[in-house]
């Protein structure tokens, strides 16, 4: 049995479908969807991620612009920049790359709240997070959206399953709570203060891990037949690897995402999908 949840393959297929859909939209509306990303500072990892986002936008026919600002920009200057993108009708989606450099990081919530919720392709705005609380998944965070899409594509049944998330961030863990609950999983969230985290991990029918520790999950830690979603991307000796020791757990799990090549490409596809939702929002709110 093939155990691989092949995010790269599915994302490529979905991107091709999107490309056709976008050409039709552009033919009909004479307006091309456009995404603006804001990158503050020069963090090499963030730069790589933002560049991949722009490259994939180009591949499917979404135009995009990167606003690259210096790390020492003032809070007001960044708020003004977001405001000008909110008021620019040619921009449909806005993505503020996180984390922000140290000083500005303190105001992350304020920046997110300034983004027009209809243009919020990250799904981080309190209005979009609130909608998710009601199981409304119009604009939801890209990584959770990609994970759920991948599980659904492979017909993974979530109803009644013990889903254990090892992460509680707004990017991954928190949105997943509601998306998994909506699908009738029993959800446990583990974090840095969880006592005996391994006992929770061992009970997981579906295990979603984003801890940023290379090969943290080994076969001794998992349940026989577990479905494993590896959100981690780490580098050991220049080589990428996930938070899961893929080779070690492969025999014992029933399904697994590789890393790289699993969740990452699905996250990018979700960003493209969200940009199209934001594009439709703008047409309907004009
Ligand atoms: N940094 C890491 N992942 C993400 C993401 O999905 N969105 C934003 N805005 N920043 C990130």
PDB file of C-alpha atoms and ligand atoms in Angstrom:
ATOM      1  CA  UNK A   1       0.000   0.000   0.000  1.00  0.00           C
ATOM      2  CA  UNK A   2       1.242   3.451  -0.842  1.00  0.00           C
ATOM      3  CA  UNK A   3       1.396   5.351   2.427  1.00  0.00           C
ATOM      4  CA  UNK A   4       2.512   8.681   1.033  1.00  0.00           C
ATOM      5  CA  UNK A   5       0.204  11.686   1.233  1.00  0.00           C
ATOM      6  CA  UNK A   6       1.790  13.349  -1.776  1.00  0.00           C
ATOM      7  CA  UNK A   7       1.250  17.067  -1.249  1.00  0.00           C
ATOM      8  CA  UNK A   8       3.595  18.028  -4.035  1.00  0.00           C
ATOM      9  CA  UNK A   9       1.699  15.999  -6.639  1.00  0.00           C
ATOM     10  CA  UNK A  10      -1.738  17.157  -5.477  1.00  0.00           C
ATOM     11  CA  UNK A  11      -0.636  20.811  -5.275  1.00  0.00           C
ATOM     12  CA  UNK A  12       0.731  20.614  -8.839  1.00  0.00           C
ATOM     13  CA  UNK A  13      -2.604  19.234 -10.064  1.00  0.00           C
ATOM     14  CA  UNK A  14      -4.597  21.856  -8.167  1.00  0.00           C
ATOM     15  CA  UNK A  15      -2.317  24.627  -9.443  1.00  0.00           C
ATOM     16  CA  UNK A  16      -2.943  23.524 -13.029  1.00  0.00           C
ATOM     17  CA  UNK A  17      -6.713  23.574 -12.419  1.00  0.00           C
ATOM     18  CA  UNK A  18      -6.378  27.056 -10.919  1.00  0.00           C
ATOM     19  CA  UNK A  19      -4.438  28.283 -13.930  1.00  0.00           C
ATOM     20  CA  UNK A  20      -7.334  27.374 -16.258  1.00  0.00           C
ATOM     21  CA  UNK A  21      -9.861  28.909 -13.885  1.00  0.00           C
ATOM     22  CA  UNK A  22      -7.884  32.156 -13.656  1.00  0.00           C
ATOM     23  CA  UNK A  23      -7.581  32.506 -17.445  1.00  0.00           C
ATOM     24  CA  UNK A  24     -11.383  32.175 -17.690  1.00  0.00           C
ATOM     25  CA  UNK A  25     -11.867  34.768 -14.953  1.00  0.00           C
ATOM     26  CA  UNK A  26      -9.497  37.179 -16.660  1.00  0.00           C
ATOM     27  CA  UNK A  27     -11.245  36.658 -20.019  1.00  0.00           C
ATOM     28  CA  UNK A  28     -14.602  37.430 -18.404  1.00  0.00           C
ATOM     29  CA  UNK A  29     -13.673  40.229 -16.005  1.00  0.00           C
ATOM     30  CA  UNK A  30     -10.658  41.792 -17.748  1.00  0.00           C
ATOM     31  CA  UNK A  31      -9.016  42.037 -14.325  1.00  0.00           C
ATOM     32  CA  UNK A  32      -6.209  39.739 -13.196  1.00  0.00           C
ATOM     33  CA  UNK A  33      -6.107  38.672  -9.522  1.00  0.00           C
ATOM     34  CA  UNK A  34      -3.238  40.373  -7.733  1.00  0.00           C
ATOM     35  CA  UNK A  35      -1.497  39.573  -4.456  1.00  0.00           C
ATOM     36  CA  UNK A  36       0.688  41.966  -2.461  1.00  0.00           C
ATOM     37  CA  UNK A  37       3.170  40.550   0.025  1.00  0.00           C
ATOM     38  CA  UNK A  38       4.925  42.655   2.629  1.00  0.00           C
ATOM     39  CA  UNK A  39       8.348  41.484   3.727  1.00  0.00           C
ATOM     40  CA  UNK A  40       9.951  43.466   6.538  1.00  0.00           C
ATOM     41  CA  UNK A  41      13.680  42.980   7.057  1.00  0.00           C
ATOM     42  CA  UNK A  42      16.050  40.453   5.542  1.00  0.00           C
ATOM     43  CA  UNK A  43      15.422  37.167   7.302  1.00  0.00           C
ATOM     44  CA  UNK A  44      16.766  34.619   4.767  1.00  0.00           C
ATOM     45  CA  UNK A  45      14.070  31.999   5.543  1.00  0.00           C
ATOM     46  CA  UNK A  46      11.233  34.500   5.101  1.00  0.00           C
ATOM     47  CA  UNK A  47      12.786  35.727   1.851  1.00  0.00           C
ATOM     48  CA  UNK A  48      12.860  32.179   0.479  1.00  0.00           C
ATOM     49  CA  UNK A  49       9.200  31.588   1.430  1.00  0.00           C
ATOM     50  CA  UNK A  50       8.009  34.882  -0.053  1.00  0.00           C
ATOM     51  CA  UNK A  51       9.936  34.252  -3.274  1.00  0.00           C
ATOM     52  CA  UNK A  52       8.309  30.813  -3.637  1.00  0.00           C
ATOM     53  CA  UNK A  53       4.878  32.437  -3.163  1.00  0.00           C
ATOM     54  CA  UNK A  54       5.571  34.936  -5.968  1.00  0.00           C
ATOM     55  CA  UNK A  55       6.976  32.278  -8.276  1.00  0.00           C
ATOM     56  CA  UNK A  56       3.898  30.076  -7.843  1.00  0.00           C
ATOM     57  CA  UNK A  57       1.560  33.057  -8.346  1.00  0.00           C
ATOM     58  CA  UNK A  58       3.281  33.700 -11.691  1.00  0.00           C
ATOM     59  CA  UNK A  59       2.911  30.043 -12.700  1.00  0.00           C
ATOM     60  CA  UNK A  60      -0.884  30.141 -12.300  1.00  0.00           C
ATOM     61  CA  UNK A  61      -1.426  33.648 -13.703  1.00  0.00           C
ATOM     62  CA  UNK A  62      -1.884  35.638 -10.493  1.00  0.00           C
ATOM     63  CA  UNK A  63       0.045  38.887 -10.634  1.00  0.00           C
ATOM     64  CA  UNK A  64       1.920  39.822  -7.516  1.00  0.00           C
ATOM     65  CA  UNK A  65       4.031  42.519  -5.997  1.00  0.00           C
ATOM     66  CA  UNK A  66       6.465  42.290  -3.097  1.00  0.00           C
ATOM     67  CA  UNK A  67       6.779  45.307  -0.844  1.00  0.00           C
ATOM     68  CA  UNK A  68      10.169  44.883   0.773  1.00  0.00           C
ATOM     69  CA  UNK A  69      10.650  47.229   3.737  1.00  0.00           C
ATOM     70  CA  UNK A  70      13.703  47.766   5.957  1.00  0.00           C
ATOM     71  CA  UNK A  71      13.730  46.111   9.404  1.00  0.00           C
ATOM     72  CA  UNK A  72      13.896  49.534  11.111  1.00  0.00           C
ATOM     73  CA  UNK A  73      10.703  50.886   9.504  1.00  0.00           C
ATOM     74  CA  UNK A  74       8.447  52.582  12.085  1.00  0.00           C
ATOM     75  CA  UNK A  75       5.171  51.113  13.273  1.00  0.00           C
ATOM     76  CA  UNK A  76       3.261  54.011  11.674  1.00  0.00           C
ATOM     77  CA  UNK A  77       5.000  53.576   8.330  1.00  0.00           C
ATOM     78  CA  UNK A  78       4.008  49.915   8.230  1.00  0.00           C
ATOM     79  CA  UNK A  79       0.416  50.740   9.241  1.00  0.00           C
ATOM     80  CA  UNK A  80       0.306  53.369   6.458  1.00  0.00           C
ATOM     81  CA  UNK A  81       1.640  50.866   3.934  1.00  0.00           C
ATOM     82  CA  UNK A  82      -1.054  48.339   4.850  1.00  0.00           C
ATOM     83  CA  UNK A  83      -3.664  51.083   4.627  1.00  0.00           C
ATOM     84  CA  UNK A  84      -2.529  52.113   1.151  1.00  0.00           C
ATOM     85  CA  UNK A  85      -2.807  48.472  -0.018  1.00  0.00           C
ATOM     86  CA  UNK A  86      -6.288  48.252   1.550  1.00  0.00           C
ATOM     87  CA  UNK A  87      -7.311  51.269  -0.529  1.00  0.00           C
ATOM     88  CA  UNK A  88      -5.667  50.093  -3.752  1.00  0.00           C
ATOM     89  CA  UNK A  89      -8.412  48.506  -5.889  1.00  0.00           C
ATOM     90  CA  UNK A  90      -5.856  46.724  -8.070  1.00  0.00           C
ATOM     91  CA  UNK A  91      -4.735  44.640  -5.037  1.00  0.00           C
ATOM     92  CA  UNK A  92      -7.048  41.780  -4.085  1.00  0.00           C
ATOM     93  CA  UNK A  93      -4.993  39.965  -1.448  1.00  0.00           C
ATOM     94  CA  UNK A  94      -2.520  41.169   1.195  1.00  0.00           C
ATOM     95  CA  UNK A  95      -0.023  38.950   3.014  1.00  0.00           C
ATOM     96  CA  UNK A  96       2.195  40.283   5.786  1.00  0.00           C
ATOM     97  CA  UNK A  97       5.025  37.781   6.132  1.00  0.00           C
ATOM     98  CA  UNK A  98       5.596  36.683   9.726  1.00  0.00           C
ATOM     99  CA  UNK A  99       7.455  36.771  12.010  1.00  0.00           C
ATOM    100  CA  UNK A 100       8.170  40.493  11.982  1.00  0.00           C
ATOM    101  CA  UNK A 101      11.545  41.791  13.203  1.00  0.00           C
ATOM    102  CA  UNK A 102      11.823  42.109  16.962  1.00  0.00           C
ATOM    103  CA  UNK A 103      10.550  45.655  17.690  1.00  0.00           C
ATOM    104  CA  UNK A 104       7.636  45.469  15.247  1.00  0.00           C
ATOM    105  CA  UNK A 105       6.788  41.935  16.330  1.00  0.00           C
ATOM    106  CA  UNK A 106       5.232  43.375  19.504  1.00  0.00           C
ATOM    107  CA  UNK A 107       2.505  44.946  17.340  1.00  0.00           C
ATOM    108  CA  UNK A 108       1.785  41.961  15.091  1.00  0.00           C
ATOM    109  CA  UNK A 109      -1.885  41.789  16.162  1.00  0.00           C
ATOM    110  CA  UNK A 110      -2.370  45.471  15.403  1.00  0.00           C
ATOM    111  CA  UNK A 111      -0.927  45.071  11.900  1.00  0.00           C
ATOM    112  CA  UNK A 112      -3.094  42.040  11.218  1.00  0.00           C
ATOM    113  CA  UNK A 113      -6.192  43.890  12.421  1.00  0.00           C
ATOM    114  CA  UNK A 114      -5.389  46.741  10.017  1.00  0.00           C
ATOM    115  CA  UNK A 115      -5.538  44.472   6.958  1.00  0.00           C
ATOM    116  CA  UNK A 116      -8.925  44.633   5.237  1.00  0.00           C
ATOM    117  CA  UNK A 117     -10.511  41.283   6.257  1.00  0.00           C
ATOM    118  CA  UNK A 118     -11.755  40.749   2.702  1.00  0.00           C
ATOM    119  CA  UNK A 119      -8.142  40.940   1.455  1.00  0.00           C
ATOM    120  CA  UNK A 120      -6.739  38.839   4.309  1.00  0.00           C
ATOM    121  CA  UNK A 121      -5.384  35.851   2.367  1.00  0.00           C
ATOM    122  CA  UNK A 122      -3.755  34.469   5.526  1.00  0.00           C
ATOM    123  CA  UNK A 123      -7.076  34.255   7.358  1.00  0.00           C
ATOM    124  CA  UNK A 124      -5.411  35.837  10.398  1.00  0.00           C
ATOM    125  CA  UNK A 125      -7.751  38.832  10.839  1.00  0.00           C
ATOM    126  CA  UNK A 126      -9.988  38.488  13.942  1.00  0.00           C
ATOM    127  CA  UNK A 127     -13.088  38.584  11.708  1.00  0.00           C
ATOM    128  CA  UNK A 128     -11.867  35.614   9.692  1.00  0.00           C
ATOM    129  CA  UNK A 129     -10.725  33.782  12.817  1.00  0.00           C
ATOM    130  CA  UNK A 130     -14.152  34.483  14.339  1.00  0.00           C
ATOM    131  CA  UNK A 131     -15.888  33.044  11.308  1.00  0.00           C
ATOM    132  CA  UNK A 132     -13.832  29.897  11.688  1.00  0.00           C
ATOM    133  CA  UNK A 133     -15.114  29.649  15.279  1.00  0.00           C
ATOM    134  CA  UNK A 134     -18.533  29.173  13.601  1.00  0.00           C
ATOM    135  CA  UNK A 135     -17.008  26.612  11.192  1.00  0.00           C
ATOM    136  CA  UNK A 136     -17.133  29.134   8.332  1.00  0.00           C
ATOM    137  CA  UNK A 137     -13.973  28.464   6.312  1.00  0.00           C
ATOM    138  CA  UNK A 138     -14.134  31.345   3.782  1.00  0.00           C
ATOM    139  CA  UNK A 139     -10.625  32.694   4.431  1.00  0.00           C
ATOM    140  CA  UNK A 140      -8.643  30.359   6.675  1.00  0.00           C
ATOM    141  CA  UNK A 141      -4.923  30.047   7.341  1.00  0.00           C
ATOM    142  CA  UNK A 142      -3.075  28.447   4.441  1.00  0.00           C
ATOM    143  CA  UNK A 143      -1.229  25.622   6.207  1.00  0.00           C
ATOM    144  CA  UNK A 144      -4.320  24.168   7.966  1.00  0.00           C
ATOM    145  CA  UNK A 145      -6.366  24.624   4.803  1.00  0.00           C
ATOM    146  CA  UNK A 146      -3.748  22.721   2.804  1.00  0.00           C
ATOM    147  CA  UNK A 147      -3.574  19.918   5.386  1.00  0.00           C
ATOM    148  CA  UNK A 148      -7.349  19.405   5.393  1.00  0.00           C
ATOM    149  CA  UNK A 149      -7.459  19.488   1.576  1.00  0.00           C
ATOM    150  CA  UNK A 150      -4.747  16.828   1.451  1.00  0.00           C
ATOM    151  CA  UNK A 151      -6.528  14.587   3.989  1.00  0.00           C
ATOM    152  CA  UNK A 152      -9.810  14.948   2.114  1.00  0.00           C
ATOM    153  CA  UNK A 153      -8.170  14.137  -1.208  1.00  0.00           C
ATOM    154  CA  UNK A 154      -6.893  10.860   0.233  1.00  0.00           C
ATOM    155  CA  UNK A 155     -10.300  10.138   1.850  1.00  0.00           C
ATOM    156  CA  UNK A 156      -8.871  10.094   5.354  1.00  0.00           C
ATOM    157  CA  UNK A 157     -11.848   9.712   7.720  1.00  0.00           C
ATOM    158  CA  UNK A 158     -11.579  12.164  10.635  1.00  0.00           C
ATOM    159  CA  UNK A 159     -14.913  11.465  12.326  1.00  0.00           C
ATOM    160  CA  UNK A 160     -14.396  10.051  15.818  1.00  0.00           C
ATOM    161  CA  UNK A 161     -10.603   9.932  15.444  1.00  0.00           C
ATOM    162  CA  UNK A 162      -8.166  11.154  18.062  1.00  0.00           C
ATOM    163  CA  UNK A 163      -6.448  14.053  16.327  1.00  0.00           C
ATOM    164  CA  UNK A 164      -3.435  15.339  18.232  1.00  0.00           C
ATOM    165  CA  UNK A 165      -1.868  18.649  17.214  1.00  0.00           C
ATOM    166  CA  UNK A 166       1.577  19.474  18.547  1.00  0.00           C
ATOM    167  CA  UNK A 167       1.492  23.242  17.985  1.00  0.00           C
ATOM    168  CA  UNK A 168      -0.761  26.065  19.182  1.00  0.00           C
ATOM    169  CA  UNK A 169       0.139  28.975  16.865  1.00  0.00           C
ATOM    170  CA  UNK A 170      -2.332  31.050  14.858  1.00  0.00           C
ATOM    171  CA  UNK A 171      -0.612  29.728  11.735  1.00  0.00           C
ATOM    172  CA  UNK A 172      -1.180  26.036  12.405  1.00  0.00           C
ATOM    173  CA  UNK A 173      -2.587  24.734  15.700  1.00  0.00           C
ATOM    174  CA  UNK A 174      -5.404  27.137  16.526  1.00  0.00           C
ATOM    175  CA  UNK A 175      -7.175  27.082  13.128  1.00  0.00           C
ATOM    176  CA  UNK A 176      -6.765  23.301  12.959  1.00  0.00           C
ATOM    177  CA  UNK A 177      -8.679  22.886  16.220  1.00  0.00           C
ATOM    178  CA  UNK A 178     -11.846  24.191  14.560  1.00  0.00           C
ATOM    179  CA  UNK A 179     -11.282  22.566  11.187  1.00  0.00           C
ATOM    180  CA  UNK A 180     -10.811  19.156  12.810  1.00  0.00           C
ATOM    181  CA  UNK A 181     -13.725  19.670  15.215  1.00  0.00           C
ATOM    182  CA  UNK A 182     -15.941  20.605  12.272  1.00  0.00           C
ATOM    183  CA  UNK A 183     -15.099  17.195  10.824  1.00  0.00           C
ATOM    184  CA  UNK A 184     -16.001  15.494  14.121  1.00  0.00           C
ATOM    185  CA  UNK A 185     -12.508  14.528  15.241  1.00  0.00           C
ATOM    186  CA  UNK A 186     -11.676  14.519  18.957  1.00  0.00           C
ATOM    187  CA  UNK A 187      -8.995  17.175  19.205  1.00  0.00           C
ATOM    188  CA  UNK A 188      -6.060  17.443  21.610  1.00  0.00           C
ATOM    189  CA  UNK A 189      -3.596  20.327  21.442  1.00  0.00           C
ATOM    190  CA  UNK A 190      -0.132  19.848  22.926  1.00  0.00           C
ATOM    191  CA  UNK A 191       2.322  22.646  23.653  1.00  0.00           C
ATOM    192  CA  UNK A 192       5.424  23.503  25.634  1.00  0.00           C
ATOM    193  CA  UNK A 193       3.647  23.195  29.002  1.00  0.00           C
ATOM    194  CA  UNK A 194       1.915  19.884  28.257  1.00  0.00           C
ATOM    195  CA  UNK A 195       2.698  17.294  30.913  1.00  0.00           C
ATOM    196  CA  UNK A 196       3.713  13.893  29.522  1.00  0.00           C
ATOM    197  CA  UNK A 197       3.367  14.964  25.909  1.00  0.00           C
ATOM    198  CA  UNK A 198       4.408  11.493  24.742  1.00  0.00           C
ATOM    199  CA  UNK A 199       1.286   9.904  26.242  1.00  0.00           C
ATOM    200  CA  UNK A 200      -0.847  12.206  24.062  1.00  0.00           C
ATOM    201  CA  UNK A 201       1.217  11.566  20.951  1.00  0.00           C
ATOM    202  CA  UNK A 202       0.946   7.793  21.485  1.00  0.00           C
ATOM    203  CA  UNK A 203      -2.863   7.994  21.456  1.00  0.00           C
ATOM    204  CA  UNK A 204      -3.033   9.899  18.153  1.00  0.00           C
ATOM    205  CA  UNK A 205      -4.887   8.337  15.227  1.00  0.00           C
ATOM    206  CA  UNK A 206      -4.020  11.505  13.338  1.00  0.00           C
ATOM    207  CA  UNK A 207      -0.865  13.291  14.466  1.00  0.00           C
ATOM    208  CA  UNK A 208      -0.053  16.802  13.232  1.00  0.00           C
ATOM    209  CA  UNK A 209       3.368  18.042  14.248  1.00  0.00           C
ATOM    210  CA  UNK A 210       4.908  21.494  13.933  1.00  0.00           C
ATOM    211  CA  UNK A 211       7.623  21.822  16.550  1.00  0.00           C
ATOM    212  CA  UNK A 212      10.669  22.847  14.519  1.00  0.00           C
ATOM    213  CA  UNK A 213      12.796  19.968  15.853  1.00  0.00           C
ATOM    214  CA  UNK A 214      14.295  17.719  13.207  1.00  0.00           C
ATOM    215  CA  UNK A 215      13.176  14.062  13.460  1.00  0.00           C
ATOM    216  CA  UNK A 216      11.379  14.684  16.795  1.00  0.00           C
ATOM    217  CA  UNK A 217       8.799  11.969  16.089  1.00  0.00           C
ATOM    218  CA  UNK A 218      10.230   8.448  15.996  1.00  0.00           C
ATOM    219  CA  UNK A 219       8.499   5.074  15.758  1.00  0.00           C
ATOM    220  CA  UNK A 220       8.579   4.460  19.530  1.00  0.00           C
ATOM    221  CA  UNK A 221       6.405   7.557  20.014  1.00  0.00           C
ATOM    222  CA  UNK A 222       3.527   6.785  17.641  1.00  0.00           C
ATOM    223  CA  UNK A 223       0.509   4.495  17.620  1.00  0.00           C
ATOM    224  CA  UNK A 224       0.484   1.593  15.158  1.00  0.00           C
ATOM    225  CA  UNK A 225      -1.330   2.750  12.015  1.00  0.00           C
ATOM    226  CA  UNK A 226      -1.202   6.468  12.850  1.00  0.00           C
ATOM    227  CA  UNK A 227      -1.678   9.039  10.108  1.00  0.00           C
ATOM    228  CA  UNK A 228       1.153  11.538  10.346  1.00  0.00           C
ATOM    229  CA  UNK A 229       1.190  15.108   9.071  1.00  0.00           C
ATOM    230  CA  UNK A 230       4.643  16.643   9.252  1.00  0.00           C
ATOM    231  CA  UNK A 231       4.512  20.443   9.134  1.00  0.00           C
ATOM    232  CA  UNK A 232       8.182  20.891  10.021  1.00  0.00           C
ATOM    233  CA  UNK A 233      10.868  22.019   7.628  1.00  0.00           C
ATOM    234  CA  UNK A 234      14.337  21.865   9.164  1.00  0.00           C
ATOM    235  CA  UNK A 235      17.816  21.772   7.762  1.00  0.00           C
ATOM    236  CA  UNK A 236      20.470  19.252   8.850  1.00  0.00           C
ATOM    237  CA  UNK A 237      23.879  19.619   7.176  1.00  0.00           C
ATOM    238  CA  UNK A 238      22.254  21.582   4.362  1.00  0.00           C
ATOM    239  CA  UNK A 239      19.601  18.914   3.753  1.00  0.00           C
ATOM    240  CA  UNK A 240      15.902  19.567   4.420  1.00  0.00           C
ATOM    241  CA  UNK A 241      14.006  17.294   6.775  1.00  0.00           C
ATOM    242  CA  UNK A 242      10.780  17.395   8.767  1.00  0.00           C
ATOM    243  CA  UNK A 243       9.861  17.082  12.438  1.00  0.00           C
ATOM    244  CA  UNK A 244       9.240  13.376  11.819  1.00  0.00           C
ATOM    245  CA  UNK A 245      11.901  10.734  11.272  1.00  0.00           C
ATOM    246  CA  UNK A 246      10.291   9.601   8.020  1.00  0.00           C
ATOM    247  CA  UNK A 247      12.315   6.414   7.421  1.00  0.00           C
ATOM    248  CA  UNK A 248      11.975   5.336  11.043  1.00  0.00           C
ATOM    249  CA  UNK A 249       8.158   5.643  11.261  1.00  0.00           C
ATOM    250  CA  UNK A 250       7.296   4.516   7.715  1.00  0.00           C
ATOM    251  CA  UNK A 251       6.643   0.858   8.622  1.00  0.00           C
ATOM    252  CA  UNK A 252       4.522   1.650  11.654  1.00  0.00           C
ATOM    253  CA  UNK A 253       2.296   4.475  10.346  1.00  0.00           C
ATOM    254  CA  UNK A 254      -0.545   4.000   7.850  1.00  0.00           C
ATOM    255  CA  UNK A 255      -0.119   7.324   6.035  1.00  0.00           C
ATOM    256  CA  UNK A 256       2.454  10.087   6.131  1.00  0.00           C
ATOM    257  CA  UNK A 257       3.355  13.376   4.469  1.00  0.00           C
ATOM    258  CA  UNK A 258       6.969  13.632   3.368  1.00  0.00           C
ATOM    259  CA  UNK A 259       8.873  16.796   4.225  1.00  0.00           C
ATOM    260  CA  UNK A 260       9.792  18.437   1.948  1.00  0.00           C
ATOM    261  CA  UNK A 261       7.068  17.633  -0.594  1.00  0.00           C
ATOM    262  CA  UNK A 262       4.023  17.316   1.664  1.00  0.00           C
ATOM    263  CA  UNK A 263       2.442  20.195   3.545  1.00  0.00           C
ATOM    264  CA  UNK A 264       4.611  22.979   2.038  1.00  0.00           C
ATOM    265  CA  UNK A 265       3.270  22.840  -1.546  1.00  0.00           C
ATOM    266  CA  UNK A 266      -0.306  22.488  -0.214  1.00  0.00           C
ATOM    267  CA  UNK A 267       0.192  25.647   1.856  1.00  0.00           C
ATOM    268  CA  UNK A 268       1.205  27.582  -1.246  1.00  0.00           C
ATOM    269  CA  UNK A 269      -1.761  26.209  -3.204  1.00  0.00           C
ATOM    270  CA  UNK A 270      -4.062  27.356  -0.396  1.00  0.00           C
ATOM    271  CA  UNK A 271      -2.615  30.850  -0.634  1.00  0.00           C
ATOM    272  CA  UNK A 272      -3.483  30.912  -4.337  1.00  0.00           C
ATOM    273  CA  UNK A 273      -6.993  29.641  -3.583  1.00  0.00           C
ATOM    274  CA  UNK A 274      -7.400  32.317  -0.892  1.00  0.00           C
ATOM    275  CA  UNK A 275      -6.235  34.995  -3.320  1.00  0.00           C
ATOM    276  CA  UNK A 276      -9.044  33.965  -5.674  1.00  0.00           C
ATOM    277  CA  UNK A 277     -11.544  34.136  -2.797  1.00  0.00           C
ATOM    278  CA  UNK A 278     -10.243  37.640  -1.996  1.00  0.00           C
ATOM    279  CA  UNK A 279     -10.588  38.559  -5.686  1.00  0.00           C
ATOM    280  CA  UNK A 280     -14.221  37.422  -5.659  1.00  0.00           C
ATOM    281  CA  UNK A 281     -14.784  39.342  -2.390  1.00  0.00           C
ATOM    282  CA  UNK A 282     -13.616  42.547  -3.974  1.00  0.00           C
ATOM    283  CA  UNK A 283     -15.895  42.171  -6.955  1.00  0.00           C
ATOM    284  CA  UNK A 284     -18.872  41.543  -4.684  1.00  0.00           C
ATOM    285  CA  UNK A 285     -18.084  44.415  -2.290  1.00  0.00           C
ATOM    286  CA  UNK A 286     -17.554  47.108  -4.970  1.00  0.00           C
TER     287      UNK A 286
HETATM  288  N1  LIG B   1       5.368  32.711   8.083  1.00  0.00           N
HETATM  289  C1  LIG B   1       5.381  31.346   8.028  1.00  0.00           C
HETATM  290  N2  LIG B   1       4.244  30.878   7.477  1.00  0.00           N
HETATM  291  C2  LIG B   1       3.485  31.957   7.183  1.00  0.00           C
HETATM  292  C3  LIG B   1       2.186  32.098   6.599  1.00  0.00           C
HETATM  293  O1  LIG B   1       1.488  31.140   6.249  1.00  0.00           O
HETATM  294  N3  LIG B   1       1.754  33.377   6.446  1.00  0.00           N
HETATM  295  C4  LIG B   1       2.487  34.466   6.857  1.00  0.00           C
HETATM  296  N4  LIG B   1       1.964  35.675   6.668  1.00  0.00           N
HETATM  297  N5  LIG B   1       3.693  34.351   7.400  1.00  0.00           N
HETATM  298  C5  LIG B   1       4.183  33.106   7.566  1.00  0.00           C
END
